[in-house]
Tab-separated table of C-alpha atoms in Angstrom:
chain	number	residue	atom	x	y	z
A	4	MET	CA	130.409	28.846	126.284
A	5	MET	CA	127.421	31.017	127.242
A	6	SER	CA	125.087	28.038	126.878
A	7	GLU	CA	127.234	26.124	129.367
A	8	ILE	CA	126.971	29.054	131.793
A	9	VAL	CA	123.171	29.015	131.520
A	10	ASP	CA	123.108	25.248	132.046
A	11	LEU	CA	125.365	25.683	135.069
A	12	VAL	CA	123.106	28.259	136.717
A	13	MET	CA	120.024	26.123	136.143
A	14	ALA	CA	121.783	23.076	137.598
A	15	LYS	CA	122.833	25.135	140.610
A	16	LEU	CA	119.251	26.240	141.219
A	17	VAL	CA	117.996	22.660	140.951
A	18	ASN	CA	120.648	21.517	143.419
A	19	ALA	CA	119.636	24.297	145.807
A	20	VAL	CA	116.138	22.841	146.199
A	21	SER	CA	117.131	19.172	145.986
A	22	GLY	CA	118.513	16.713	148.531
A	23	GLU	CA	122.119	17.772	147.964
A	24	ASN	CA	121.745	20.602	150.462
A	25	GLY	CA	120.301	18.119	152.948
A	26	ILE	CA	123.391	15.954	152.650
A	27	THR	CA	125.631	18.968	153.120
A	28	LEU	CA	123.592	20.016	156.157
A	29	LEU	CA	123.954	16.520	157.617
A	30	ILE	CA	127.737	16.710	157.186
A	31	LEU	CA	127.829	20.137	158.834
A	32	PHE	CA	125.840	19.047	161.880
A	33	SER	CA	127.834	15.815	162.166
A	34	THR	CA	131.016	17.876	162.197
A	35	ALA	CA	129.499	20.144	164.851
A	36	PHE	CA	128.539	17.166	167.032
A	37	ILE	CA	132.009	15.634	166.816
A	38	SER	CA	133.587	19.032	167.545
A	39	ALA	CA	131.349	19.486	170.594
A	40	LEU	CA	132.343	16.043	171.806
A	41	VAL	CA	136.041	16.780	171.362
A	42	ALA	CA	135.769	20.186	173.067
A	43	TYR	CA	133.784	18.677	175.958
A	44	TRP	CA	136.258	15.829	176.418
A	45	ARG	CA	139.177	18.253	176.561
A	46	THR	CA	137.458	20.717	178.878
A	47	VAL	CA	135.407	18.804	181.446
A	48	GLU	CA	137.007	16.494	184.000
A	49	HIS	CA	133.929	14.696	185.391
A	50	LYS	CA	131.869	13.676	182.384
A	51	SER	CA	128.239	12.654	181.983
A	52	LEU	CA	125.710	12.519	179.153
A	53	GLY	CA	123.504	15.209	180.654
A	54	ASP	CA	126.475	17.451	181.298
A	55	PHE	CA	127.579	16.993	177.701
A	56	PHE	CA	124.289	18.333	176.343
A	57	SER	CA	124.457	21.251	178.785
A	58	PHE	CA	127.941	21.988	177.442
A	59	ALA	CA	126.959	21.573	173.782
A	60	LEU	CA	123.728	23.588	174.050
A	61	PRO	CA	124.018	25.926	177.036
A	62	LYS	CA	120.764	27.737	177.832
A	63	GLU	CA	122.493	31.082	178.247
A	64	VAL	CA	123.616	30.788	174.609
A	65	ILE	CA	120.670	29.241	172.773
A	66	LEU	CA	118.098	31.407	174.622
A	67	HIS	CA	120.081	34.629	174.170
A	68	PRO	CA	118.341	37.424	172.183
A	69	SER	CA	121.228	37.305	169.714
A	70	ALA	CA	120.566	33.586	169.063
A	71	ARG	CA	116.871	34.331	168.503
A	72	ALA	CA	117.831	37.079	166.045
A	73	ASP	CA	120.142	34.624	164.268
A	74	LEU	CA	117.303	32.126	163.847
A	75	LEU	CA	114.807	34.691	162.534
A	76	PHE	CA	117.410	36.170	160.204
A	77	TYR	CA	118.388	32.695	158.955
A	78	ILE	CA	114.771	31.758	158.166
A	79	THR	CA	113.816	35.014	156.447
A	80	LYS	CA	117.026	35.144	154.441
A	81	ARG	CA	116.577	31.551	153.257
A	82	LEU	CA	113.037	32.340	152.155
A	83	MET	CA	113.842	35.560	150.325
A	84	MET	CA	117.344	35.363	148.889
A	85	PRO	CA	118.366	31.934	147.520
A	86	PHE	CA	117.519	32.530	143.878
A	87	LEU	CA	119.526	35.756	143.921
A	88	LEU	CA	122.548	34.685	145.940
A	89	ILE	CA	123.039	31.074	144.848
A	90	PRO	CA	123.823	31.667	141.158
A	91	THR	CA	125.544	35.041	141.494
A	92	GLY	CA	129.009	33.811	142.433
A	93	ILE	CA	128.943	31.087	139.778
A	94	ILE	CA	127.761	33.551	137.115
A	95	PHE	CA	130.591	36.005	137.776
A	96	VAL	CA	133.245	33.283	138.017
A	97	ALA	CA	131.998	31.908	134.705
A	98	LEU	CA	131.833	35.339	133.028
A	99	VAL	CA	135.316	36.400	134.164
A	100	GLY	CA	136.590	32.964	133.189
A	101	PHE	CA	135.042	33.291	129.752
A	102	GLY	CA	136.584	36.760	129.313
A	103	THR	CA	140.008	35.493	130.440
A	104	ASN	CA	139.735	32.550	128.051
A	105	GLN	CA	138.807	34.734	125.100
A	106	LEU	CA	141.442	37.390	125.794
A	107	ILE	CA	144.371	34.981	126.185
A	108	SER	CA	143.176	32.851	123.262
A	109	TRP	CA	143.018	35.978	121.071
A	110	ILE	CA	146.444	37.289	122.146
A	111	PHE	CA	148.243	33.976	121.643
A	112	GLN	CA	145.979	32.612	118.894
A	113	ILE	CA	145.044	29.507	120.888
A	114	HIS	CA	142.236	27.358	119.514
A	115	GLY	CA	140.876	24.823	121.974
A	116	PRO	CA	142.468	23.343	125.120
A	117	LEU	CA	146.247	22.912	125.024
A	118	ILE	CA	145.869	19.359	126.359
A	119	ALA	CA	143.472	17.567	124.026
A	120	GLY	CA	141.390	14.521	124.869
A	121	PRO	CA	140.089	13.331	128.265
A	122	THR	CA	141.217	15.441	131.181
A	123	PRO	CA	144.077	13.740	133.083
A	124	TRP	CA	143.475	13.091	136.788
A	125	TRP	CA	146.459	15.195	137.788
A	126	VAL	CA	144.947	18.189	135.998
A	127	LEU	CA	141.755	17.819	138.057
A	128	VAL	CA	143.824	17.630	141.256
A	129	LEU	CA	145.874	20.717	140.376
A	130	PHE	CA	142.735	22.545	139.292
A	131	THR	CA	141.010	21.774	142.591
A	132	ILE	CA	143.984	22.938	144.665
A	133	SER	CA	144.492	26.119	142.634
A	134	MET	CA	140.784	27.021	142.805
A	135	LEU	CA	140.714	26.494	146.583
A	136	ILE	CA	143.715	28.809	146.941
A	137	ALA	CA	142.152	31.368	144.577
A	138	TYR	CA	138.882	31.374	146.534
A	139	ASP	CA	140.793	31.657	149.810
A	140	ILE	CA	142.982	34.649	148.925
A	141	SER	CA	139.946	36.271	147.298
A	142	TYR	CA	137.980	35.959	150.551
A	143	TYR	CA	140.888	37.226	152.652
A	144	LEU	CA	141.223	40.397	150.558
A	145	TYR	CA	137.493	41.097	150.618
A	146	HIS	CA	137.308	40.431	154.368
A	147	VAL	CA	140.093	42.948	155.028
A	148	ALA	CA	138.234	45.469	152.857
A	149	GLN	CA	135.072	44.889	154.909
A	150	HIS	CA	136.918	46.017	158.032
A	151	LYS	CA	138.855	48.898	156.473
A	152	ILE	CA	136.261	50.567	154.218
A	153	PRO	CA	133.511	52.272	156.295
A	154	PHE	CA	130.857	51.696	153.627
A	155	LEU	CA	131.466	47.935	153.644
A	156	TRP	CA	131.925	47.828	157.417
A	157	GLU	CA	128.345	48.993	157.948
A	158	LEU	CA	127.218	45.836	156.165
A	159	HIS	CA	129.760	43.567	157.836
A	160	LYS	CA	128.762	44.831	161.299
A	161	VAL	CA	125.656	42.665	160.930
A	162	HIS	CA	127.884	39.586	161.188
A	163	HIS	CA	129.927	40.990	164.079
A	164	SER	CA	126.828	42.100	166.000
A	165	ALA	CA	126.223	38.516	167.184
A	166	GLU	CA	126.747	38.418	170.959
A	167	VAL	CA	126.742	34.610	171.091
A	168	LEU	CA	127.870	32.138	168.428
A	169	VAL	CA	125.309	29.428	167.632
A	170	GLY	CA	126.426	27.808	164.379
A	171	ILE	CA	123.888	29.521	162.121
A	172	THR	CA	125.632	32.760	163.064
A	173	LYS	CA	127.691	31.924	159.964
A	174	ASP	CA	124.677	33.094	157.920
A	175	ARG	CA	124.250	36.331	159.866
A	176	VAL	CA	125.459	38.208	156.798
A	177	HIS	CA	123.512	41.062	155.216
A	178	PRO	CA	122.145	40.037	151.793
A	179	LEU	CA	123.855	42.992	150.112
A	180	ASP	CA	127.152	42.045	151.766
A	181	ASP	CA	126.658	38.459	150.577
A	182	LEU	CA	125.925	39.681	147.061
A	183	ILE	CA	129.017	41.916	146.882
A	184	ASN	CA	131.172	39.078	148.216
A	185	ARG	CA	129.902	36.649	145.575
A	186	ILE	CA	130.455	39.206	142.817
A	187	TRP	CA	134.002	39.758	144.101
A	188	ASP	CA	134.491	35.978	143.987
A	189	GLY	CA	134.402	36.341	140.227
A	190	ALA	CA	137.724	38.207	140.191
A	191	ILE	CA	140.616	35.957	141.265
A	192	PRO	CA	138.763	32.613	141.025
A	193	GLY	CA	137.314	33.729	137.696
A	194	VAL	CA	140.753	34.381	136.203
A	195	MET	CA	141.960	30.998	137.481
A	196	PHE	CA	138.849	29.430	135.978
A	197	GLY	CA	139.686	30.959	132.582
A	198	LEU	CA	143.327	29.850	132.683
A	199	TRP	CA	142.359	26.224	133.311
A	200	SER	CA	139.800	26.300	130.516
A	201	ILE	CA	142.658	27.168	128.143
A	202	ILE	CA	145.086	24.589	129.483
A	203	ALA	CA	143.084	21.403	129.625
A	204	LEU	CA	139.483	21.365	130.692
A	205	ASP	CA	136.303	21.437	128.699
A	206	PRO	CA	134.188	24.417	129.867
A	207	VAL	CA	131.298	22.245	131.059
A	208	GLU	CA	133.577	19.858	132.939
A	209	LEU	CA	135.504	22.770	134.440
A	210	THR	CA	132.338	24.529	135.525
A	211	VAL	CA	130.746	21.506	137.159
A	212	PHE	CA	133.975	20.707	138.924
A	213	GLY	CA	134.154	24.346	139.981
A	214	ILE	CA	130.895	23.963	141.892
A	215	ASN	CA	132.392	21.037	143.754
A	216	VAL	CA	135.398	23.171	144.664
A	217	TYR	CA	133.089	25.824	146.120
A	218	ALA	CA	131.200	23.220	148.183
A	219	MET	CA	134.486	21.624	149.233
A	220	ARG	CA	135.779	24.958	150.474
A	221	ASN	CA	132.655	25.505	152.585
A	222	LEU	CA	132.958	22.071	154.179
A	223	LEU	CA	136.703	22.210	154.799
A	224	MET	CA	136.584	25.564	156.568
A	225	MET	CA	134.135	24.170	159.205
A	226	ASP	CA	132.092	27.356	158.980
A	227	PHE	CA	129.326	26.060	161.266
A	228	VAL	CA	131.740	24.918	163.990
A	229	ARG	CA	133.812	28.063	163.977
A	230	HIS	CA	130.636	30.028	164.718
A	231	THR	CA	130.026	28.102	167.946
A	232	HIS	CA	131.612	28.377	171.410
A	233	TYR	CA	133.603	25.146	170.930
A	234	LYS	CA	137.291	26.015	171.266
A	235	ILE	CA	138.642	23.705	168.572
A	236	SER	CA	142.284	24.210	167.571
A	237	PHE	CA	144.453	22.123	165.258
A	238	GLY	CA	147.749	22.324	167.147
A	239	PRO	CA	150.727	22.721	164.780
A	240	LEU	CA	148.322	22.737	161.800
A	241	ASP	CA	147.096	26.155	162.984
A	242	ASN	CA	150.170	27.499	161.200
A	243	TYR	CA	148.537	26.533	157.905
A	244	ILE	CA	144.827	25.848	158.461
A	245	LEU	CA	142.624	28.387	160.244
A	246	SER	CA	140.972	26.538	163.115
A	247	PRO	CA	137.550	27.453	164.589
A	248	HIS	CA	139.162	28.968	167.701
A	249	TRP	CA	141.177	31.352	165.529
A	250	HIS	CA	138.003	32.609	163.886
A	251	GLN	CA	136.199	32.915	167.217
A	252	LEU	CA	138.919	35.362	168.242
A	253	HIS	CA	138.078	37.389	165.113
A	254	HIS	CA	134.591	37.901	166.616
A	255	SER	CA	135.985	39.013	169.983
A	256	ALA	CA	134.967	42.436	171.298
A	257	ASP	CA	138.382	42.856	172.936
A	258	PRO	CA	140.246	45.696	171.132
A	259	ARG	CA	143.405	43.548	171.196
A	260	HIS	CA	141.684	41.171	168.801
A	261	TYR	CA	140.374	43.746	166.325
A	262	ASP	CA	141.261	43.160	162.669
A	263	LYS	CA	142.897	39.795	163.321
A	264	ASN	CA	142.514	36.334	161.761
A	265	PHE	CA	140.720	37.341	158.558
A	266	GLY	CA	141.322	34.011	156.813
A	267	LEU	CA	138.744	31.543	155.625
A	268	LEU	CA	140.412	28.157	155.170
A	269	LEU	CA	144.136	28.930	155.294
A	270	SER	CA	145.890	30.882	158.052
A	271	VAL	CA	148.932	31.560	155.853
A	272	TRP	CA	147.522	34.862	154.549
A	273	ASP	CA	147.150	36.237	158.092
A	274	ARG	CA	150.716	35.212	158.893
A	275	MET	CA	151.983	36.615	155.612
A	276	PHE	CA	150.304	40.027	156.036
A	277	GLY	CA	150.720	40.386	159.807
A	278	THR	CA	147.090	39.950	160.841
A	279	ALA	CA	147.498	36.627	162.698
A	280	TYR	CA	146.745	36.381	166.414
A	281	VAL	CA	147.119	33.106	168.331
A	282	PRO	CA	144.219	32.742	170.820
A	283	ASP	CA	144.806	31.817	174.438
A	284	PRO	CA	143.229	28.348	174.948
A	285	ASN	CA	141.945	29.330	178.405
A	286	GLU	CA	140.621	32.788	177.557
A	287	ASP	CA	136.870	33.417	177.654
A	288	MET	CA	135.895	35.844	174.925
A	289	LYS	CA	133.041	38.324	174.793
A	290	PHE	CA	131.491	38.719	171.355
A	291	GLY	CA	129.592	41.521	169.654
A	292	LEU	CA	129.938	45.238	169.005
A	293	LEU	CA	130.857	48.046	171.373
A	294	ASP	CA	128.693	50.601	169.544
A	295	ARG	CA	126.083	52.529	171.511
A	296	ASP	CA	123.325	51.115	169.287
A	297	LYS	CA	124.587	47.517	169.450
A	298	ASP	CA	121.247	46.316	170.872
A	299	ASP	CA	119.485	47.558	167.735
A	300	TYR	CA	121.132	44.757	165.756
A	301	GLN	CA	119.191	42.073	167.652
A	302	SER	CA	116.024	42.566	165.602
A	303	LEU	CA	115.145	41.904	161.963
A	304	PHE	CA	114.761	45.641	161.365
A	305	GLY	CA	118.224	46.276	162.737
A	306	LEU	CA	119.812	43.429	160.794
A	307	TYR	CA	118.232	44.274	157.442
A	308	LEU	CA	117.597	48.027	157.425
A	309	LEU	CA	119.915	49.667	159.965
A	310	PRO	CA	123.038	48.995	157.839
A	311	LEU	CA	121.358	50.559	154.795
A	312	LYS	CA	120.404	53.614	156.859
A	313	LYS	CA	123.976	54.006	158.086
A	314	MET	CA	125.375	53.512	154.596
A	315	ALA	CA	123.073	56.275	153.377
A	316	GLY	CA	124.509	58.470	156.131
A	317	HIS	CA	128.029	57.805	154.846
A	318	VAL	CA	126.930	58.770	151.330
A	319	ALA	CA	125.244	61.950	152.604
A	320	ARG	CA	128.391	62.964	154.530
A	321	TRP	CA	130.523	62.200	151.503
A	322	LEU	CA	128.320	64.358	149.284
A	323	GLY	CA	128.319	67.102	151.939
A	324	ARG	CA	132.118	67.250	151.861
A	325	ARG	CA	132.194	67.831	148.141
A	326	PRO	CA	133.153	71.440	147.342
A	327	ALA	CA	130.226	73.488	146.174
A	328	THR	CA	130.315	74.848	142.654
A	329	VAL	CA	131.519	78.459	142.839
A	330	THR	CA	129.317	80.802	140.821
A	331	PRO	CA	131.192	83.946	139.778
A	332	PRO	CA	129.522	87.196	140.827
A	333	PRO	CA	127.677	89.100	138.067
A	334	ARG	CA	129.743	91.689	136.304
A	335	ASP	CA	129.122	95.320	137.197
A	336	PRO	CA	127.833	97.074	134.015
A	337	ALA	CA	129.724	100.151	135.101
A	338	GLN	CA	132.961	98.225	134.708
A	339	SER	CA	132.126	97.136	131.158
């Protein structure tokens, strides 16, 4: 199976520099355009083409220092990090899946898939659904940890430091945060991966299909749109699918909205664990941090290096709280 993992990583790297990303980008921007049109139609009474573009691309948003920082961060991160970040999640999913496969096969003495022959269509459907759910609960748990663990929060603050949402704000994620997230993706999705490889699917087929599941998740969650100012909600579907407006509330600087709406694709986890908050359709939200040094996050230095500096401070304070080793006083020879 290791050869299939290597082939998978190489294929993923080839796809990263091929036209597939261009197609995905086209879908993302098409979704954003349609969402802007829907939001404009719902919001504005007297409509015009010029007014639509002013609504979709307001100057106070696209010319904001935070938007400029987003663009510079997006470009530099794309140039530096793709060959590290792209294969990492797939590698760990594949490795955990391989370990799960080998462990269960050894315990129950299973040799080969339980369902022999070509993979039935219903297995592919169930696999896709189960992997989407596995990725989703995995993200929810990691996202909660990012807000609750100070060490991780210093990294995640990079994402929350955006004072306007401009679509590419979705990629305002520190590379180390991105790396940890993709490694964590190997846990729950990786186990699910391994279970399916035992039940029915050939490892290569499972792996290739797994990439499609990952891409499908990114498209379904409308990540670009939910990092814009378009207040798109899904009505009754908000009870199950996390709409862009729900995620925009997660970025709100209002203390009432802190630690709410952690979900990625599904809103059921937030409802299940009590972190759901239904946004007011007419409320205007202010985004960003309330920290005294919040302005420092609007530069490349602040986005890349400030989190590392603060993380080092956490480590230093943690080491400083450790009890010092007590050295016993020397014995008095007179007492010997």
